[in-house]
Coordinates of C-alpha atoms and ligand atoms in Angstrom, one line a residue:
M215 CA 204.8 -9.2 66.0
K216 CA 205.4 -7.0 62.9
A217 CA 207.2 -3.7 62.8
I218 CA 207.8 -0.8 60.3
I219 CA 210.9 1.1 61.2
N220 CA 212.8 4.3 60.1
I221 CA 209.6 6.0 59.1
K222 CA 207.9 9.3 59.6
I223 CA 204.5 8.8 61.5
Y224 CA 201.6 11.3 61.3
D225 CA 198.0 10.8 62.3
Y226 CA 196.6 14.4 62.1
K227 CA 197.5 14.8 65.7
S228 CA 201.1 13.7 66.5
Y229 CA 204.2 13.6 64.4
I230 CA 207.3 11.4 64.8
D231 CA 210.2 12.2 62.5
N232 CA 212.1 8.9 62.7
G233 CA 210.0 6.3 64.4
Y234 CA 208.7 2.7 64.4
I235 CA 205.4 1.0 64.8
K236 CA 204.7 -2.5 66.1
F237 CA 201.4 -4.2 65.4
N238 CA 199.4 -7.3 64.9
S239 CA 195.8 -6.7 64.1
E240 CA 196.0 -3.7 66.4
I241 CA 198.8 -1.3 66.9
T242 CA 200.7 -2.3 70.0
E243 CA 203.6 0.2 70.3
I244 CA 205.0 3.2 68.6
G245 CA 208.0 5.3 69.4
D246 CA 211.2 7.0 68.3
M247 CA 213.8 4.7 66.6
E248 CA 216.2 5.0 69.6
S249 CA 213.7 2.9 71.7
F250 CA 213.1 0.2 69.0
S251 CA 213.8 -3.2 70.5
G252 CA 213.3 -5.5 67.4
A253 CA 210.5 -7.6 66.0
E254 CA 210.0 -10.9 64.1
E255 CA 209.0 -9.2 60.8
V256 CA 210.5 -5.8 59.9
V257 CA 209.7 -3.5 57.0
D258 CA 212.0 -0.5 56.4
G259 CA 210.0 2.6 55.8
R260 CA 212.8 5.0 55.0
G261 CA 211.7 7.9 52.8
C262 CA 208.0 7.3 53.6
I263 CA 205.3 8.6 55.8
L264 CA 202.9 6.3 57.7
M265 CA 199.4 7.5 58.2
P266 CA 196.0 6.1 59.0
G267 CA 194.1 4.4 56.1
M268 CA 191.7 6.8 54.4
T269 CA 187.9 6.9 54.7
N270 CA 185.2 7.7 52.1
C271 CA 182.1 8.5 54.0
H272 CA 179.5 8.7 51.1
T273 CA 180.0 6.6 48.0
H274 CA 178.1 4.4 45.6
I275 CA 180.0 1.2 44.8
Y276 CA 177.9 0.5 41.8
S277 CA 179.1 3.7 40.1
A278 CA 182.3 1.7 39.2
F279 CA 180.3 0.4 36.2
A280 CA 179.6 3.9 34.9
R281 CA 183.2 4.4 33.9
G282 CA 183.3 4.8 30.1
M283 CA 179.6 4.0 29.6
N284 CA 178.4 5.5 26.4
I285 CA 174.7 6.5 26.4
P286 CA 172.7 9.5 25.2
F287 CA 173.5 12.2 27.8
N288 CA 172.3 15.8 27.6
P289 CA 171.2 16.8 31.1
K290 CA 169.6 20.3 31.7
N291 CA 169.3 19.8 35.4
F292 CA 170.1 17.3 38.2
T293 CA 166.9 15.3 37.7
D294 CA 168.0 14.7 34.1
I295 CA 171.4 13.5 35.4
L296 CA 169.6 10.9 37.5
E297 CA 167.2 9.9 34.7
Q298 CA 169.6 9.8 31.9
L299 CA 172.5 8.2 33.8
W300 CA 172.3 6.9 37.3
W301 CA 168.8 5.5 37.4
K302 CA 169.3 3.8 34.0
L303 CA 172.4 2.1 35.3
D304 CA 171.2 1.0 38.8
K305 CA 167.9 -0.3 37.4
Q306 CA 169.9 -2.9 35.3
L307 CA 172.2 -4.2 38.1
D308 CA 171.7 -7.8 39.1
Q309 CA 173.4 -9.7 41.8
T310 CA 176.5 -10.7 39.7
A311 CA 176.9 -7.1 38.5
A312 CA 176.6 -5.8 42.1
Y313 CA 179.3 -8.3 43.2
Y314 CA 181.8 -7.4 40.5
S315 CA 181.2 -3.7 40.7
A316 CA 181.9 -4.0 44.4
M317 CA 185.0 -6.1 43.8
S318 CA 186.4 -3.7 41.2
Y319 CA 185.5 -0.6 43.4
G320 CA 187.1 -2.2 46.5
I321 CA 190.3 -3.0 44.6
D322 CA 190.5 0.6 43.4
C323 CA 189.9 1.9 46.9
I324 CA 192.6 -0.3 48.5
K325 CA 195.1 0.7 45.9
S326 CA 194.2 4.4 46.7
G327 CA 194.8 3.9 50.4
V328 CA 191.1 4.0 51.3
T329 CA 190.5 1.3 53.9
S330 CA 186.9 2.2 55.1
I331 CA 183.9 3.3 53.1
I332 CA 180.2 4.1 53.7
D333 CA 178.2 2.9 50.8
H334 CA 174.7 3.8 49.5
H335 CA 173.6 1.1 47.2
A336 CA 170.8 0.6 44.6
S337 CA 170.2 -2.3 42.2
G338 CA 166.9 -2.8 40.5
L339 CA 167.3 -6.5 39.5
C340 CA 168.5 -7.6 42.9
I341 CA 167.3 -6.2 46.2
E342 CA 166.9 -9.1 48.6
G343 CA 170.3 -10.3 49.8
V344 CA 172.3 -7.7 47.8
L345 CA 173.9 -6.1 50.8
D346 CA 175.3 -9.6 51.7
T347 CA 176.7 -9.7 48.1
L348 CA 178.4 -6.3 48.6
N349 CA 179.7 -7.4 52.0
D350 CA 181.0 -10.7 50.6
A351 CA 183.1 -8.8 48.0
V352 CA 184.2 -5.7 49.9
S353 CA 184.5 -6.8 53.6
K354 CA 184.9 -10.6 53.4
S355 CA 187.0 -11.1 50.3
L356 CA 188.9 -7.8 50.2
G357 CA 189.0 -7.3 54.0
M358 CA 188.0 -3.6 53.9
R359 CA 185.7 -2.0 56.4
S360 CA 182.3 -0.8 55.0
I361 CA 178.9 0.4 56.2
Y362 CA 176.1 -0.7 53.8
C363 CA 172.5 0.3 53.1
F364 CA 170.0 0.0 50.3
E365 CA 168.5 3.2 48.7
T366 CA 164.8 2.7 49.5
S367 CA 162.8 4.7 47.0
D368 CA 159.5 4.6 45.1
R369 CA 161.4 3.4 42.1
F370 CA 161.7 0.0 43.6
P371 CA 159.3 -2.3 45.5
L372 CA 159.1 -0.5 48.8
E373 CA 158.6 -3.4 51.2
E374 CA 161.5 -5.3 49.6
C375 CA 163.9 -2.3 50.2
I376 CA 162.7 -1.9 53.8
R377 CA 163.2 -5.7 54.5
E378 CA 166.7 -5.7 53.0
N379 CA 167.9 -2.8 55.1
I380 CA 166.5 -4.3 58.3
R381 CA 167.5 -7.9 57.6
F382 CA 171.1 -6.8 57.0
R383 CA 171.3 -5.0 60.3
G384 CA 172.2 -8.3 62.1
N385 CA 175.5 -8.7 60.2
G386 CA 177.6 -6.3 62.3
S387 CA 181.3 -7.1 62.7
E388 CA 184.5 -5.0 62.9
H389 CA 184.5 -5.0 59.1
T390 CA 180.7 -4.6 58.4
G391 CA 178.2 -2.0 59.5
S392 CA 174.7 -1.0 58.4
M393 CA 172.4 1.9 58.2
F394 CA 168.8 2.4 56.8
G395 CA 169.2 3.7 53.2
M396 CA 166.7 6.0 51.5
H397 CA 167.4 7.7 48.1
A398 CA 166.0 11.2 48.7
S399 CA 162.9 13.1 49.6
M400 CA 161.9 13.6 46.0
S401 CA 161.8 9.9 45.3
L402 CA 159.7 8.9 48.5
S403 CA 156.0 9.6 48.9
S404 CA 154.3 10.3 52.2
D405 CA 153.0 6.8 52.4
S406 CA 156.5 5.5 51.9
L407 CA 158.0 7.7 54.6
K408 CA 155.3 6.6 56.9
R409 CA 156.0 2.9 56.2
I410 CA 159.7 3.4 56.7
S411 CA 159.2 5.3 60.0
E412 CA 157.0 2.4 61.3
S413 CA 159.8 -0.1 60.4
I414 CA 163.2 1.2 61.3
G415 CA 163.2 1.8 65.1
D416 CA 166.4 3.6 66.0
M417 CA 168.4 2.7 62.9
P418 CA 170.4 5.7 61.7
V419 CA 169.4 6.6 58.1
H420 CA 171.6 7.4 55.2
I421 CA 169.9 9.7 52.6
H422 CA 170.6 12.4 50.1
V423 CA 169.3 15.7 51.3
A424 CA 169.0 18.9 49.2
E425 CA 171.7 17.8 46.8
S426 CA 170.1 19.9 44.1
I427 CA 167.5 22.6 44.1
D428 CA 165.1 20.1 42.4
D429 CA 164.8 18.1 45.6
V430 CA 164.1 21.3 47.6
R431 CA 161.5 22.6 45.2
D432 CA 159.8 19.2 45.0
C433 CA 159.5 19.2 48.8
Y434 CA 158.1 22.7 49.1
Q435 CA 155.7 22.3 46.2
S436 CA 154.3 18.9 47.3
Y437 CA 154.5 19.2 51.1
N438 CA 155.0 22.9 51.8
K439 CA 158.0 22.3 54.0
S440 CA 161.8 21.9 53.9
I441 CA 163.3 18.4 53.3
V442 CA 164.8 18.2 56.8
E443 CA 161.5 19.3 58.4
R444 CA 159.7 16.7 56.3
L445 CA 162.0 13.8 57.3
D446 CA 161.8 15.0 60.9
S447 CA 158.0 15.0 60.8
Y448 CA 158.2 11.3 60.3
G449 CA 160.7 10.8 63.1
L450 CA 163.3 9.7 60.6
L451 CA 166.3 11.7 61.9
N452 CA 167.6 9.1 64.2
K453 CA 170.9 9.9 66.1
N454 CA 174.0 9.4 63.9
S455 CA 172.1 9.4 60.6
I456 CA 174.0 10.7 57.6
L457 CA 172.4 13.4 55.5
A458 CA 174.5 13.5 52.3
H459 CA 175.2 16.8 50.4
C460 CA 172.9 19.4 52.2
V461 CA 173.9 21.9 49.5
H462 CA 170.6 23.8 49.7
I463 CA 169.6 23.6 53.4
N464 CA 168.5 26.7 55.3
E465 CA 169.3 27.8 58.9
E466 CA 166.3 26.0 60.4
E467 CA 167.3 22.8 58.8
A468 CA 170.9 23.1 60.0
A469 CA 169.6 23.7 63.6
L470 CA 167.3 20.7 63.3
I471 CA 170.1 18.4 62.0
A472 CA 172.3 19.6 65.0
E473 CA 169.5 19.0 67.5
R474 CA 168.9 15.4 66.2
C475 CA 172.7 14.7 66.4
C476 CA 173.0 13.7 62.7
Y477 CA 176.1 14.0 60.5
V478 CA 176.3 15.8 57.1
A479 CA 178.3 14.1 54.4
I480 CA 179.6 16.7 52.0
N481 CA 180.7 15.7 48.5
P482 CA 182.2 18.9 46.9
T483 CA 183.8 17.1 43.9
S484 CA 180.5 15.4 42.9
N485 CA 178.6 18.7 43.5
M486 CA 180.9 20.5 41.1
N487 CA 180.7 17.7 38.5
N488 CA 176.9 17.9 38.6
A489 CA 176.9 21.7 38.8
V490 CA 174.4 21.7 41.7
G491 CA 176.1 24.3 43.8
L492 CA 178.3 23.8 47.0
P493 CA 177.3 23.4 50.6
N494 CA 177.8 26.5 52.8
Y495 CA 180.4 25.4 55.3
D496 CA 179.9 28.6 57.4
L497 CA 176.3 27.5 58.0
L498 CA 177.2 23.9 58.9
R499 CA 180.1 25.1 61.2
G500 CA 177.9 27.8 62.7
Y501 CA 175.4 25.1 64.0
G502 CA 178.3 22.8 65.1
L503 CA 177.3 20.1 62.6
R504 CA 179.7 17.2 62.3
C505 CA 180.7 17.0 58.6
L506 CA 182.0 13.9 56.9
L507 CA 183.6 13.8 53.5
G508 CA 182.5 11.6 50.6
N509 CA 183.0 11.5 46.9
D510 CA 179.6 10.2 45.9
G511 CA 181.1 7.3 43.9
L512 CA 183.2 9.6 41.7
G513 CA 186.4 7.5 41.6
S514 CA 188.3 6.1 44.5
N515 CA 191.2 8.4 45.4
I516 CA 189.8 10.4 48.3
T517 CA 192.8 12.7 48.7
R518 CA 191.6 14.5 45.5
D519 CA 188.4 15.2 47.4
Y520 CA 190.3 16.3 50.6
L521 CA 192.0 19.0 48.4
N522 CA 188.8 19.9 46.5
L523 CA 187.0 20.3 49.7
M524 CA 189.5 22.9 50.8
F525 CA 189.6 24.7 47.5
A526 CA 185.9 24.6 46.9
M527 CA 185.0 25.9 50.3
K528 CA 187.4 28.8 50.1
N529 CA 185.9 29.7 46.8
R530 CA 182.3 29.2 48.0
L531 CA 182.8 31.3 51.1
G532 CA 184.7 34.0 49.2
S533 CA 187.8 34.1 51.3
P534 CA 191.2 32.2 51.5
N535 CA 190.8 32.2 55.3
K536 CA 187.3 30.6 55.6
F537 CA 188.4 27.0 55.3
S538 CA 191.7 26.1 56.8
M539 CA 193.8 23.0 56.9
E540 CA 192.6 22.5 60.4
D541 CA 189.0 22.5 59.2
L542 CA 190.0 19.8 56.7
V543 CA 191.6 17.8 59.5
Q544 CA 188.4 18.1 61.6
V545 CA 186.3 16.6 58.7
I546 CA 188.8 13.8 58.3
R547 CA 188.7 13.1 62.0
N548 CA 184.9 13.0 62.0
G549 CA 185.1 10.2 59.4
Y550 CA 187.2 8.1 61.7
E551 CA 185.0 8.9 64.7
F552 CA 181.8 7.9 62.8
I553 CA 183.2 4.6 61.4
S554 CA 184.9 3.7 64.7
A555 CA 181.6 4.2 66.6
S556 CA 179.6 2.2 64.0
L557 CA 181.9 -0.7 63.9
N558 CA 182.8 -0.5 67.6
I559 CA 186.5 -0.3 67.1
K560 CA 189.2 2.4 67.2
L561 CA 190.3 3.8 63.9
G562 CA 192.2 6.9 62.7
K563 CA 195.1 7.3 65.1
I564 CA 198.5 5.7 65.1
E565 CA 198.4 4.8 68.8
A566 CA 198.5 1.6 70.8
G567 CA 195.0 0.0 70.9
Y568 CA 194.0 1.3 67.5
K569 CA 193.3 -1.0 64.6
A570 CA 196.4 -1.6 62.4
D571 CA 194.7 0.1 59.3
F572 CA 197.4 2.3 57.8
I573 CA 199.2 3.3 54.7
V574 CA 202.8 4.0 53.8
V575 CA 203.4 6.8 51.3
P576 CA 206.7 7.8 49.8
Y577 CA 207.5 11.5 50.3
D578 CA 210.6 13.3 49.2
S579 CA 210.2 16.9 50.5
P580 CA 211.9 19.9 48.9
T581 CA 211.8 21.7 52.3
P582 CA 212.4 20.8 55.9
I583 CA 209.6 18.8 57.7
N584 CA 208.9 19.2 61.4
E585 CA 206.1 19.0 63.9
E586 CA 204.9 22.5 63.2
N587 CA 204.7 22.3 59.4
I588 CA 203.8 18.6 58.8
L589 CA 200.2 19.3 58.0
G590 CA 201.2 21.7 55.2
H591 CA 203.4 18.9 53.7
I592 CA 200.6 16.4 53.9
V593 CA 198.0 18.7 52.2
F594 CA 200.2 20.3 49.5
G595 CA 202.7 17.5 49.0
V596 CA 201.4 14.1 50.0
F597 CA 197.8 14.6 49.0
D598 CA 198.7 16.3 45.8
S599 CA 200.7 13.3 44.5
F600 CA 199.2 10.4 46.3
K601 CA 200.1 6.8 45.6
P602 CA 200.5 4.6 48.7
K603 CA 203.3 2.1 48.5
H604 CA 202.0 -0.2 51.2
V605 CA 198.6 -0.6 52.7
W606 CA 197.6 -2.6 55.8
I607 CA 194.1 -3.4 57.1
S608 CA 193.8 -5.1 60.5
G609 CA 197.5 -5.7 60.4
K610 CA 197.2 -7.7 57.1
Q611 CA 199.2 -6.3 54.2
M612 CA 196.9 -5.6 51.3
V613 CA 199.3 -3.6 49.0
K614 CA 203.0 -4.3 48.9
D615 CA 205.2 -2.1 46.7
Y616 CA 202.2 -0.6 44.9
K617 CA 200.7 -4.0 44.0
L618 CA 197.8 -5.9 45.7
V619 CA 199.1 -8.9 47.5
F620 CA 196.4 -11.1 46.0
E621 CA 195.6 -11.9 42.4
V622 CA 192.9 -9.6 41.0
E623 CA 193.2 -10.0 37.2
S624 CA 190.4 -12.6 37.0
E625 CA 188.2 -10.5 39.2
M626 CA 188.8 -7.4 37.0
E627 CA 188.2 -9.4 33.8
A628 CA 184.9 -10.7 35.3
A629 CA 184.0 -7.1 36.2
R630 CA 184.6 -5.9 32.6
H631 CA 182.5 -8.8 31.3
E632 CA 179.6 -8.1 33.7
A633 CA 179.8 -4.3 33.0
S634 CA 179.4 -4.9 29.3
K635 CA 176.3 -7.1 30.0
V636 CA 174.8 -4.3 32.1
W637 CA 175.5 -1.8 29.3
R638 CA 173.8 -4.0 26.7
R639 CA 170.8 -4.3 29.0
L640 CA 170.4 -0.5 29.3
N641 CA 170.9 0.4 25.7
Ligands
ZN881 ZN1 175.2 9.9 46.7

């Protein structure tokens, strides 16, 4: 049995000022230091806060290989961003590139305290078996938790995409989950949606919805309906599907998403970076939609996105009161709820019976900390200057004193080598 002692413990619900935690792969006991009775292996957490490992609920692992890429880029709209950047990159990814982008992205995530991700993958040179490749890197080698899917679209051989999503479904474990991936309405014809709907049964889908106005216009012009109505007309809005972005949905679409028990993954940092607008949180909240937070593959430190979500929504809704720290906590909790249900485990609380996925972050406060104000310290102090000192997943220490406990230099070197090969192919 391992223990961390003399530490502040916070899980977005309860706060212990000077406590301990005992764990193996699951948390077995927590309490105040007065009741600590010893353990075989003890880490002193003085000066730090222990919190659940972070989640990123919509990301693209392959985007790791876009960093520093130098290609002609002069987008006038969102479609140009896809055509000039993302579709050029994903088209040239083969199996080795997928593996090393996943390795390097996973390494960055763990160092940033992100222990669970929901990925949306595309790779033009390798479809069959690629989700196993990602799973080998992220879940099996690095020990993270991840939910995978392949972005089915008319850009790739349709049947191959469908087969890969369905084949991978059998690989569930407490580290690996699956969904049925689709790129977006604007890259899927009527025939394609029909084929998908015949194939997926009750698999939840993971798809970009109304990220930009381009997707919305395409749908009205070609099919004379909204995107959510279009997907629903093919019976694709299975329970617990993730509709990413939903920047430009209307009231009827919000109502339908709620009725079908789907989640909305919002990605405000990515939306601002692409200048596509921001989702209307009042609308989402008004219909009781469960929102998750993703970063759309834009880096790995999700606390930046936690903060950006709060700032962006206050600005979007025109009031400093329209998006509170409690709203932020609700979105964070929804992420744990979704991933816990998908992987059939308990994540997101520091309580006995929950998986031992947690981070230890140094925090030296200029003001007193107590049960009433801890959330303010987390948001404006811890999230603002976020660098976990230790990270555990399933009770296994992954980061110790800011360093990964396993050797990664050769993996990162291989990633740089593979990225340069991909860049040469696309130039
Ligand atoms: Zn995305």
